[in-house]
mmCIF file of C-alpha atoms and ligand atoms in Angstrom:
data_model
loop_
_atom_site.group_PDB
_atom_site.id
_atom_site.type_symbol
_atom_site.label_atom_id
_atom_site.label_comp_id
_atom_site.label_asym_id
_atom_site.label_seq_id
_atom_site.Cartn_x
_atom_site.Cartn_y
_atom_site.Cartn_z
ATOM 1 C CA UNK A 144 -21.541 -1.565 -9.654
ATOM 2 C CA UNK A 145 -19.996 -5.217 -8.676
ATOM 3 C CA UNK A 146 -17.841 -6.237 -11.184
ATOM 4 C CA UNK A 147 -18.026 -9.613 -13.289
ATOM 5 C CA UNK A 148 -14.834 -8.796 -15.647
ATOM 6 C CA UNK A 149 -12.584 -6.235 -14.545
ATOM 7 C CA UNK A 150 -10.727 -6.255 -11.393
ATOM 8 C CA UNK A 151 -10.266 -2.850 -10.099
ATOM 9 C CA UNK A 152 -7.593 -1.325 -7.907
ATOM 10 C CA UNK A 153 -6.676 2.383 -6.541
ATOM 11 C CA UNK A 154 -2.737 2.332 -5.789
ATOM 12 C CA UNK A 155 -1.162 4.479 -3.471
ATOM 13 C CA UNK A 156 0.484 6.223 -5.978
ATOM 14 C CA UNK A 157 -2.428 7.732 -7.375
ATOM 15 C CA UNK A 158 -3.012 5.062 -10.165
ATOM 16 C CA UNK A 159 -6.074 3.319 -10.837
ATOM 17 C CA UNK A 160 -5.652 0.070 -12.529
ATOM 18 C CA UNK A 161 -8.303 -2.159 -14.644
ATOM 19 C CA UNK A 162 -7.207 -5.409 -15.081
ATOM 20 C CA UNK A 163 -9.501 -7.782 -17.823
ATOM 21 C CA UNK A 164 -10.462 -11.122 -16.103
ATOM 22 C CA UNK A 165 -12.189 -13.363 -18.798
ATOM 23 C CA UNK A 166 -8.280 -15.434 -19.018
ATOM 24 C CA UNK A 167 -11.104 -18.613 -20.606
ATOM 25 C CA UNK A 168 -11.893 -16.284 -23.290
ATOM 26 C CA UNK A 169 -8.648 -14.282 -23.801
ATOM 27 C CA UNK A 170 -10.296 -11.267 -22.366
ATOM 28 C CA UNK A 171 -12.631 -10.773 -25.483
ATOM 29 C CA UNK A 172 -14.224 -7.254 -25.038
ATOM 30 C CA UNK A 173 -18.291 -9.243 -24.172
ATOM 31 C CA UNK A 174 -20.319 -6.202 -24.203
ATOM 32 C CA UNK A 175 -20.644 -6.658 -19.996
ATOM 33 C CA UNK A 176 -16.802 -6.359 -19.735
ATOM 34 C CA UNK A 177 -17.253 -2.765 -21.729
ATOM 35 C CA UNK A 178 -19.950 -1.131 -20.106
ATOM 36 C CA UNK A 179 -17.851 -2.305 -16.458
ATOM 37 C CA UNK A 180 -14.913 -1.043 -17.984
ATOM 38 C CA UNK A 181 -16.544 2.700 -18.882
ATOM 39 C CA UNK A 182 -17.976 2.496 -15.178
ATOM 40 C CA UNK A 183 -14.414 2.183 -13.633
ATOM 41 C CA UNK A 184 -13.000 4.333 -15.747
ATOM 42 C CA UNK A 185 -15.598 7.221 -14.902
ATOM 43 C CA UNK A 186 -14.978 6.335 -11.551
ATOM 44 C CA UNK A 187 -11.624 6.603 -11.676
ATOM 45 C CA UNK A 188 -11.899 10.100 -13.800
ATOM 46 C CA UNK A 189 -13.763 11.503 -11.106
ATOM 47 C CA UNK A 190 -11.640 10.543 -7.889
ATOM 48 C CA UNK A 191 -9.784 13.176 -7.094
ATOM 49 C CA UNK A 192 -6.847 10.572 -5.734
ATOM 50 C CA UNK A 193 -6.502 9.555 -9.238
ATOM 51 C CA UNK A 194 -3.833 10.925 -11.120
ATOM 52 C CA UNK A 195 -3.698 8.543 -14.430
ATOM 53 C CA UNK A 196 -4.998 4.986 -15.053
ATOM 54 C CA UNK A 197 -3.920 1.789 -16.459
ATOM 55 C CA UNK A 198 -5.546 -0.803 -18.278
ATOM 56 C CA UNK A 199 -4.382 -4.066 -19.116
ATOM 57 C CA UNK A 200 -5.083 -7.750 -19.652
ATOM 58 C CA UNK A 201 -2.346 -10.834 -18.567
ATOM 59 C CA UNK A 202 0.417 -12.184 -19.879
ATOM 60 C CA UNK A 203 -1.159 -14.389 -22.551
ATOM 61 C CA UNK A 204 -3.643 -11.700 -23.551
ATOM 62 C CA UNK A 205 -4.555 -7.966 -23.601
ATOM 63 C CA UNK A 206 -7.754 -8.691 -25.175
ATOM 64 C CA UNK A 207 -8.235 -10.799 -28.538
ATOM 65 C CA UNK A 208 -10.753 -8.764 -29.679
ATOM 66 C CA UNK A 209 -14.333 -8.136 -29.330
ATOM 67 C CA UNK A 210 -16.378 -11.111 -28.681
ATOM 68 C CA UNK A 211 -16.957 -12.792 -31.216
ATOM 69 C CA UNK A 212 -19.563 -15.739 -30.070
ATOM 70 C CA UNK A 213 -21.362 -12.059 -28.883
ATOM 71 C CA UNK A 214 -21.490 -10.613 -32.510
ATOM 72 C CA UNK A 215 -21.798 -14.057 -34.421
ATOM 73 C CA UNK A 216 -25.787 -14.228 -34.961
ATOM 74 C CA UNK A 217 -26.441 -10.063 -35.154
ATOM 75 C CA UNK A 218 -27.902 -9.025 -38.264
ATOM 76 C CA UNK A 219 -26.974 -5.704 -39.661
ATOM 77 C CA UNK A 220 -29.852 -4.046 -37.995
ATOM 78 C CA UNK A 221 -28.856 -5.329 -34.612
ATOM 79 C CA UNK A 222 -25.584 -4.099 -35.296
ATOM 80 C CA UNK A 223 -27.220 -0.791 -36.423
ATOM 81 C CA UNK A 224 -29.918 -0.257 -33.796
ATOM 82 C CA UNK A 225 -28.192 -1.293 -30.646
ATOM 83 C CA UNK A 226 -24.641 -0.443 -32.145
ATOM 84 C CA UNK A 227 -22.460 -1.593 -29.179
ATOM 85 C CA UNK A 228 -18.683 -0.347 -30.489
ATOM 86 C CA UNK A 229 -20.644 3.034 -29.746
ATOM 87 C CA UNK A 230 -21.294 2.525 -25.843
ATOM 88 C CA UNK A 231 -17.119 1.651 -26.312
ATOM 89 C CA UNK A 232 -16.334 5.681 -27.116
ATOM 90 C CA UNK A 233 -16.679 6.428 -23.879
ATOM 91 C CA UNK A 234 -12.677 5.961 -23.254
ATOM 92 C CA UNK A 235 -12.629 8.716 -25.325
ATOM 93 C CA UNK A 236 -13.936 10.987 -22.991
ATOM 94 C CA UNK A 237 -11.915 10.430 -19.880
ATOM 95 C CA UNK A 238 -9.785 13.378 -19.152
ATOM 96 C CA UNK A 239 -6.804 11.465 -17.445
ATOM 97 C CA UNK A 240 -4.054 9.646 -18.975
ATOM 98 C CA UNK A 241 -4.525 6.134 -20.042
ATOM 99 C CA UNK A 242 -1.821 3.461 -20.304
ATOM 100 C CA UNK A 243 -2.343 0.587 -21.752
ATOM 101 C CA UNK A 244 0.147 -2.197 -20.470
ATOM 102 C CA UNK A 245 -0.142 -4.904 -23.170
ATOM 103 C CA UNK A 246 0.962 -8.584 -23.499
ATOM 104 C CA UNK A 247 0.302 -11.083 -25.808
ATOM 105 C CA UNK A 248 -2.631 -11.281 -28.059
ATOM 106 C CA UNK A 249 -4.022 -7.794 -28.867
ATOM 107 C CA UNK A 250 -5.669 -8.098 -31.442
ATOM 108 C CA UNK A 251 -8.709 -6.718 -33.301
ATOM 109 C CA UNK A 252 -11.047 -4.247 -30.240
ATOM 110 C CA UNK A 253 -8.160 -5.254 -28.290
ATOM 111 C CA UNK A 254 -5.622 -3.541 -30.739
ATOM 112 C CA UNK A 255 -8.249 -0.537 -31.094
ATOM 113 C CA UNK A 256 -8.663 -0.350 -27.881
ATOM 114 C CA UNK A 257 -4.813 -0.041 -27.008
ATOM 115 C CA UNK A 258 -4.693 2.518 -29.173
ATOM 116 C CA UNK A 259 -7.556 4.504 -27.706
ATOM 117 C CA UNK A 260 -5.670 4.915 -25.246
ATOM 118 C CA UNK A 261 -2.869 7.890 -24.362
ATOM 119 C CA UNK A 262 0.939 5.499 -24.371
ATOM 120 C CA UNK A 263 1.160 1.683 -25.003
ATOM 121 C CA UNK A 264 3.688 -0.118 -22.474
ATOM 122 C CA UNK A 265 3.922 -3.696 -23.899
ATOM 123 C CA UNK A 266 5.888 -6.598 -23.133
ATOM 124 C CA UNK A 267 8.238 -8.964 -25.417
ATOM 125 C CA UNK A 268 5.404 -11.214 -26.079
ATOM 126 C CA UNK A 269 3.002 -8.861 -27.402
ATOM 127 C CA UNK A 270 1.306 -9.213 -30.835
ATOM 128 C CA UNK A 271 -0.504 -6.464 -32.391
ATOM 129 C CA UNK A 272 -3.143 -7.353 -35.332
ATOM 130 C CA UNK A 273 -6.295 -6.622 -36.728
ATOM 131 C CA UNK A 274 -7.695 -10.082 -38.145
ATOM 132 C CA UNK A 275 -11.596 -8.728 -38.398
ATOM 133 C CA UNK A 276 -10.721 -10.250 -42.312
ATOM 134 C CA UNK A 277 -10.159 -13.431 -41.589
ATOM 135 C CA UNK A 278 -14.053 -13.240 -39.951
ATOM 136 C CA UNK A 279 -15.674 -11.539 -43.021
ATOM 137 C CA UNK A 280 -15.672 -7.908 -41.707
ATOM 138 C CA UNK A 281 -12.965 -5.038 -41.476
ATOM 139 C CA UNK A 282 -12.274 -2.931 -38.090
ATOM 140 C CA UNK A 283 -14.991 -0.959 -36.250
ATOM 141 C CA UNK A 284 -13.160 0.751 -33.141
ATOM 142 C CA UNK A 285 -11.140 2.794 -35.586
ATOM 143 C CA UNK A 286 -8.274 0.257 -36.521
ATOM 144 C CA UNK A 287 -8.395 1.441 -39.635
ATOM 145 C CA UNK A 288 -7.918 5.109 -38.594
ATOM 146 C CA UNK A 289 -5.752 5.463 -35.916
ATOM 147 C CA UNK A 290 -3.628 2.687 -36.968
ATOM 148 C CA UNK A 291 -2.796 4.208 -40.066
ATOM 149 C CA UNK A 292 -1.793 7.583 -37.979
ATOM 150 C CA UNK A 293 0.067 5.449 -35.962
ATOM 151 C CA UNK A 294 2.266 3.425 -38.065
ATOM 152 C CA UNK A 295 1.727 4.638 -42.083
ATOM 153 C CA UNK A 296 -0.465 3.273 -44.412
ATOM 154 C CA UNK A 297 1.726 0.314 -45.879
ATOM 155 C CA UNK A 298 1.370 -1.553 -43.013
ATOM 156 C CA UNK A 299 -2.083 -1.198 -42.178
ATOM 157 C CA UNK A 300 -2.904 -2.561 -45.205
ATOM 158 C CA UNK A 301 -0.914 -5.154 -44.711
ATOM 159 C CA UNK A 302 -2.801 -5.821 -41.136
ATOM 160 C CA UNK A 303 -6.195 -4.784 -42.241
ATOM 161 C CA UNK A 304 -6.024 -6.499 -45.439
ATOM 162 C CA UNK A 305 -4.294 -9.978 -45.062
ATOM 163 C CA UNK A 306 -4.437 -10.125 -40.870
ATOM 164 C CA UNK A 307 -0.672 -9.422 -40.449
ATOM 165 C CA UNK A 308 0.910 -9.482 -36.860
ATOM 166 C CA UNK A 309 2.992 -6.690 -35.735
ATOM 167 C CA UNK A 310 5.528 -8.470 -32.802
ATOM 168 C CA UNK A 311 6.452 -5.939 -29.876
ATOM 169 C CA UNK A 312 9.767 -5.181 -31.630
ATOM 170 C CA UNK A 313 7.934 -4.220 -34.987
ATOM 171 C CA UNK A 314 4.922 -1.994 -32.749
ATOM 172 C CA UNK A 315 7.956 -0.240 -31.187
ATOM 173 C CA UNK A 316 10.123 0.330 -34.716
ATOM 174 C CA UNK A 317 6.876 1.986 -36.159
ATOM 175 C CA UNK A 318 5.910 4.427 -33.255
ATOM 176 C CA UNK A 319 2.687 2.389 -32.034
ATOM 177 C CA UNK A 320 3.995 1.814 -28.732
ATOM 178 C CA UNK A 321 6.368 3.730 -25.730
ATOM 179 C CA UNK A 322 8.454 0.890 -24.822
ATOM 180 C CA UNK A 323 9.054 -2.817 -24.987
ATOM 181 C CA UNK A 324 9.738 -4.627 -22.015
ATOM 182 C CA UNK A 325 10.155 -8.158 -20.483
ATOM 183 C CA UNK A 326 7.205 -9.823 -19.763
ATOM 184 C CA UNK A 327 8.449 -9.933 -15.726
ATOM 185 C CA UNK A 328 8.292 -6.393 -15.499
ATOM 186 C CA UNK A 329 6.016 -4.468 -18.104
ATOM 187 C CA UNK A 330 3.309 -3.853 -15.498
ATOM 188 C CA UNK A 331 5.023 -2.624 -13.070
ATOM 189 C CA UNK A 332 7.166 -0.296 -15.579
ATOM 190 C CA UNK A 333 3.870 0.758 -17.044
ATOM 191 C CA UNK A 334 2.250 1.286 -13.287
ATOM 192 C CA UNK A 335 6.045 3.413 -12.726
ATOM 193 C CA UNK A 336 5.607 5.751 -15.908
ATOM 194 C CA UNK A 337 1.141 6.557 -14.639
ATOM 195 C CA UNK A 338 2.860 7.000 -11.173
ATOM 196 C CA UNK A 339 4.860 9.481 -12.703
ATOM 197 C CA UNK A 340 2.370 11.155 -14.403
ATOM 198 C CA UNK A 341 0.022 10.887 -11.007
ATOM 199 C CA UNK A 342 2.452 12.798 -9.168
ATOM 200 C CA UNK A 343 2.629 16.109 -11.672
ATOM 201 C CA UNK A 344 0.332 19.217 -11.767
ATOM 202 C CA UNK A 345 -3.102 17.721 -12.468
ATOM 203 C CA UNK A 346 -5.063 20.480 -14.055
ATOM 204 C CA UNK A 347 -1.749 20.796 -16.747
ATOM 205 C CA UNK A 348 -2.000 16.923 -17.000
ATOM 206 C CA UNK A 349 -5.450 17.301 -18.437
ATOM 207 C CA UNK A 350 -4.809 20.071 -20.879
ATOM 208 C CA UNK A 351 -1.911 18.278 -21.735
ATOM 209 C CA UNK A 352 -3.926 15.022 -23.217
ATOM 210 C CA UNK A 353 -6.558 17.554 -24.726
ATOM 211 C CA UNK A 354 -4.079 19.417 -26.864
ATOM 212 C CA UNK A 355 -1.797 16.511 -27.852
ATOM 213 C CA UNK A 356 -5.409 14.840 -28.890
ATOM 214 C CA UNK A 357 -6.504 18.101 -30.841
ATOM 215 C CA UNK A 358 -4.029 17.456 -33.134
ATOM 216 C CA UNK A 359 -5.868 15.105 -34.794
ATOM 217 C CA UNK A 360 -8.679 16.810 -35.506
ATOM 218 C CA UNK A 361 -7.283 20.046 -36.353
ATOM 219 C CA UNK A 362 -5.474 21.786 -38.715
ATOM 220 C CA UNK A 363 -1.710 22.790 -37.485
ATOM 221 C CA UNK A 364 -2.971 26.659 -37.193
ATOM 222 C CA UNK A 365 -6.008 25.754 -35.386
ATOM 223 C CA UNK A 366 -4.000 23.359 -33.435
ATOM 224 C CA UNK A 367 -1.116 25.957 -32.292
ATOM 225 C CA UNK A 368 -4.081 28.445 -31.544
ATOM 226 C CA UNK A 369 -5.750 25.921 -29.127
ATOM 227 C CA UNK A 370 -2.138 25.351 -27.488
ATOM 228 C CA UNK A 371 -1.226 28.609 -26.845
ATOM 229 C CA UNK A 372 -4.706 29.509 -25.292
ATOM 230 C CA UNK A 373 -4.235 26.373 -22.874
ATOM 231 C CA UNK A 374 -0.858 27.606 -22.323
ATOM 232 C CA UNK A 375 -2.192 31.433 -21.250
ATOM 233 C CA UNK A 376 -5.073 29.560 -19.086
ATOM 234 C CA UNK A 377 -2.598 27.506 -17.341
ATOM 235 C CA UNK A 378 -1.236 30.694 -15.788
ATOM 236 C CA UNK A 379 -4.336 31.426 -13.877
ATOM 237 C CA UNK A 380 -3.690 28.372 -11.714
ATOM 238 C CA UNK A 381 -1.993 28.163 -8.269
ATOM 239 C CA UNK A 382 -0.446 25.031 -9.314
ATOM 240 C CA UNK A 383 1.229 27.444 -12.318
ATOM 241 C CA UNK A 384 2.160 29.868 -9.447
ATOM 242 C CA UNK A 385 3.534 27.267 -6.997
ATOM 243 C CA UNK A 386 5.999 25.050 -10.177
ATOM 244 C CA UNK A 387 7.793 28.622 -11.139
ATOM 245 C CA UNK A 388 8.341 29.370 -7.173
ATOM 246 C CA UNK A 389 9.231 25.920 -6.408
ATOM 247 C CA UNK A 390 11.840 25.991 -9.264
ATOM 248 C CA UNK A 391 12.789 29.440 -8.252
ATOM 249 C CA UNK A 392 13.789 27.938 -4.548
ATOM 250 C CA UNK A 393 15.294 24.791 -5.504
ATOM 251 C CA UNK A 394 12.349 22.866 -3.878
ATOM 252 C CA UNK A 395 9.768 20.248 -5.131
ATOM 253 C CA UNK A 396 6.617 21.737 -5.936
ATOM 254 C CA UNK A 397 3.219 21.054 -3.878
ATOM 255 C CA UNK A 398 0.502 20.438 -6.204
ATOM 256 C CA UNK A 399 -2.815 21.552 -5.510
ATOM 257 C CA UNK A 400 -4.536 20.990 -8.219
ATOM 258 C CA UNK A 401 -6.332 24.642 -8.641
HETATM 259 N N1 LIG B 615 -14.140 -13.584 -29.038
HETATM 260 C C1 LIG B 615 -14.642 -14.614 -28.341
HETATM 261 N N2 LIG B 615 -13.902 -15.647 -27.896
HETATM 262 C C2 LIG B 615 -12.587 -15.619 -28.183
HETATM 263 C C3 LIG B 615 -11.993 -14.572 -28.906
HETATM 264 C C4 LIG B 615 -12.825 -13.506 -29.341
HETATM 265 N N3 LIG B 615 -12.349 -12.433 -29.993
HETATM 266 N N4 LIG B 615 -10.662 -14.838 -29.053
HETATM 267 C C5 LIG B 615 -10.439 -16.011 -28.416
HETATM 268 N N5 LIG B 615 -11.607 -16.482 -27.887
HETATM 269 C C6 LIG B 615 -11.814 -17.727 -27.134
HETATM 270 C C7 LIG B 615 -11.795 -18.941 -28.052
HETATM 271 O O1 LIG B 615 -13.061 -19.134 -28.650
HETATM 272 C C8 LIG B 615 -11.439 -20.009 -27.057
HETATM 273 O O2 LIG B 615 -12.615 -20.352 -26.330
HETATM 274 P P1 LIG B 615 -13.018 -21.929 -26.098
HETATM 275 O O3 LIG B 615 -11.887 -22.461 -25.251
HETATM 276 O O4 LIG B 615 -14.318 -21.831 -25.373
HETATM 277 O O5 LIG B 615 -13.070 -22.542 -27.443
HETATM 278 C C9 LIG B 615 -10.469 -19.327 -26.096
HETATM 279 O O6 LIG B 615 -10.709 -17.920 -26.259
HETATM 280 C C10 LIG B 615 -9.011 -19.580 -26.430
HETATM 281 O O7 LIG B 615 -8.820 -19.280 -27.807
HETATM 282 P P2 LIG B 615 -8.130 -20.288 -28.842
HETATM 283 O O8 LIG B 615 -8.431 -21.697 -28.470
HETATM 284 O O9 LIG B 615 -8.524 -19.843 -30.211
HETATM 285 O O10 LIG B 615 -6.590 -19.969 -28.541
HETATM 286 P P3 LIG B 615 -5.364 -20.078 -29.557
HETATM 287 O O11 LIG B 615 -4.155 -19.900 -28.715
HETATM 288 O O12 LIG B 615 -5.474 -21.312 -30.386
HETATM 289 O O13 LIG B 615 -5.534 -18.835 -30.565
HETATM 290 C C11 LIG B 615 -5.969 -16.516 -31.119
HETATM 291 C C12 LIG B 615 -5.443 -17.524 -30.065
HETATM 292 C C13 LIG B 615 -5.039 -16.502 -32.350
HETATM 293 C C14 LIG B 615 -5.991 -15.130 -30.471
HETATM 294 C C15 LIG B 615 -7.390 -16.921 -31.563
HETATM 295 O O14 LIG B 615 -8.197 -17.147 -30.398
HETATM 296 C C16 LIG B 615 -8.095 -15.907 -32.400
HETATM 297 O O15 LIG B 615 -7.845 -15.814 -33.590
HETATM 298 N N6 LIG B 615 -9.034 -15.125 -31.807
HETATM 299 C C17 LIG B 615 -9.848 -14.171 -32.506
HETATM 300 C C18 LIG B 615 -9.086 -12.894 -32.842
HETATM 301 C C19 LIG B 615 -9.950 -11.941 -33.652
HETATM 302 O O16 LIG B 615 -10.399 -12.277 -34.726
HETATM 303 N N7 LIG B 615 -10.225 -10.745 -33.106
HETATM 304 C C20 LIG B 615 -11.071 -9.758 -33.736
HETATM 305 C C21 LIG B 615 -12.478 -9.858 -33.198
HETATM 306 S S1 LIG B 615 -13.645 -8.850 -34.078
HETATM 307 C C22 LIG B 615 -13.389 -7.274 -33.518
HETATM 308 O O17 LIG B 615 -12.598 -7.047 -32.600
HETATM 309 C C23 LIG B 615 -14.195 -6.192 -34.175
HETATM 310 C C24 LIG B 615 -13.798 -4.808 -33.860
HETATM 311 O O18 LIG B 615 -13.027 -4.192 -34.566
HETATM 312 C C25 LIG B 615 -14.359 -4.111 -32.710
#
């Protein structure tokens, strides 16, 4: 697939990164930019090079939402039928770590999106909002959901209800994002913490995301069940084998993978 609004890289350090490029538009999420985006990022789940991925916009924007001028003249049965925010679950599905490295505007399927995915690195300048009121609609990408988990109900309501801004310092007080960082160097910190994760036992990795992610759909027993069967399974790897040795002789441990 040639891409018209991503740019897509594969570091050396086993990173991929997808970078928004509609800078005009403030990298609204156009319904072309989302279906590119779930390509790459099933390309990027299935290269075995790959060890974690990061998305992110520029320095003015992450994304300011979905597209707007794309939604403006849909009726509810467009919305319905050809329900595009659906085609967007697909992040949902990708078994590797996502970072999202976030500056400026993020606001609305931008915001949602950030929090779709697995740690938010975001620079000074960020702004974190859901505004869908000021348009005449609420969130649809699960802003009012998973913001609430994130940072409590008061202030969602606050953001859902009368479009308030969270600034960087605020996302980071209320446990929405990992860390806050100058606007010089919040890429590169968040391409240093996927590198990281890149560079660790990939098959644990996975099962890692999956049970953190469980336990928001499950109840703490069913939750500490799943863990500790992920836990047993892990010991029928090699990589499980080859992290006790390699601790055991004072080396750094070889991943394979298996
Ligand atoms: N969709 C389409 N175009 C957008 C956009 C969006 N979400 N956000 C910004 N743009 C465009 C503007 O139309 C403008 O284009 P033109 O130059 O062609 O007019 C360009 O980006 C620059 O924007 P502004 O001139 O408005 O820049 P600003 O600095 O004055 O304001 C802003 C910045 C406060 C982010 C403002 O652009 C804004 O409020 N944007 C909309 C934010 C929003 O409401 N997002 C929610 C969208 S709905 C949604 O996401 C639903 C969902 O839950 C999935």
């Amino acid at each position: 697939m040639e891409y018209q609004n991503i740019i897509v890289e594969t570091l050396d350090t086993g990173v991929g990164l997808i970078r928004f490029n509609r800078p005009k538009a403030l990298n609204a999420l156009s319904p072309e930019l989302m279906e590119e985006m779930a390509h790459a990022l099933a390309a990027f789940d299935a290269d075995e090079k790959v060890g974690a991925m990061v998305l992110t916009g520029n320095e003015r924007a992450f994304a300011a939402g979905a597209d707007i001028k794309a939604m403006a003249n849909a009726g509810m049965v467009d919305m319905l039928t050809n329900d595009i925010i659906a085609k967007w679950e697909y992040i949902h599905s990708v078994a590797k770590p996502i970072i999202a490295a976030v500056s400026g505007y993020c606001l609305g399927g931008g915001c949602e999106l950030a929090m779709s995915c697995d740690m938010i690195i975001a620079s000074e300048t960020a702004q974190f909002g859901q505004p869908e009121i000021n348009l005449g609609i609420i969130p649809g990408f699960g802003g009012t959901q998973r913001l609430t988990r994130a940072v409590g109900k008061a202030i969602t309501m606050e953001m859902v209800l009368a479009g308030r801004f969270l600034s960087a310092e605020e996302a980071l007080a209320h446990g929405l994002v990992n860390h806050v960082y100058p606007v010089e160097i919040y890429l590169e910190e968040a391409l240093k913490l996927a590198a990281k994760i890149a560079s660790q036992a990939p098959v644990a990795v996975r099962l890692g995301k999956e049970a953190v992610n469980k336990s928001f759909e499950m109840t703490l027993r069913e939750g500490l069940q799943f863990e500790r069967r992920v836990f047993h399974m892990l010991f029928a790897t090699e990589d499980q084998k080859e992290g006790m040795a390699a601790f055991v002789e004072k080396r750094k441990p070889q991943w394979k993978g298996r």
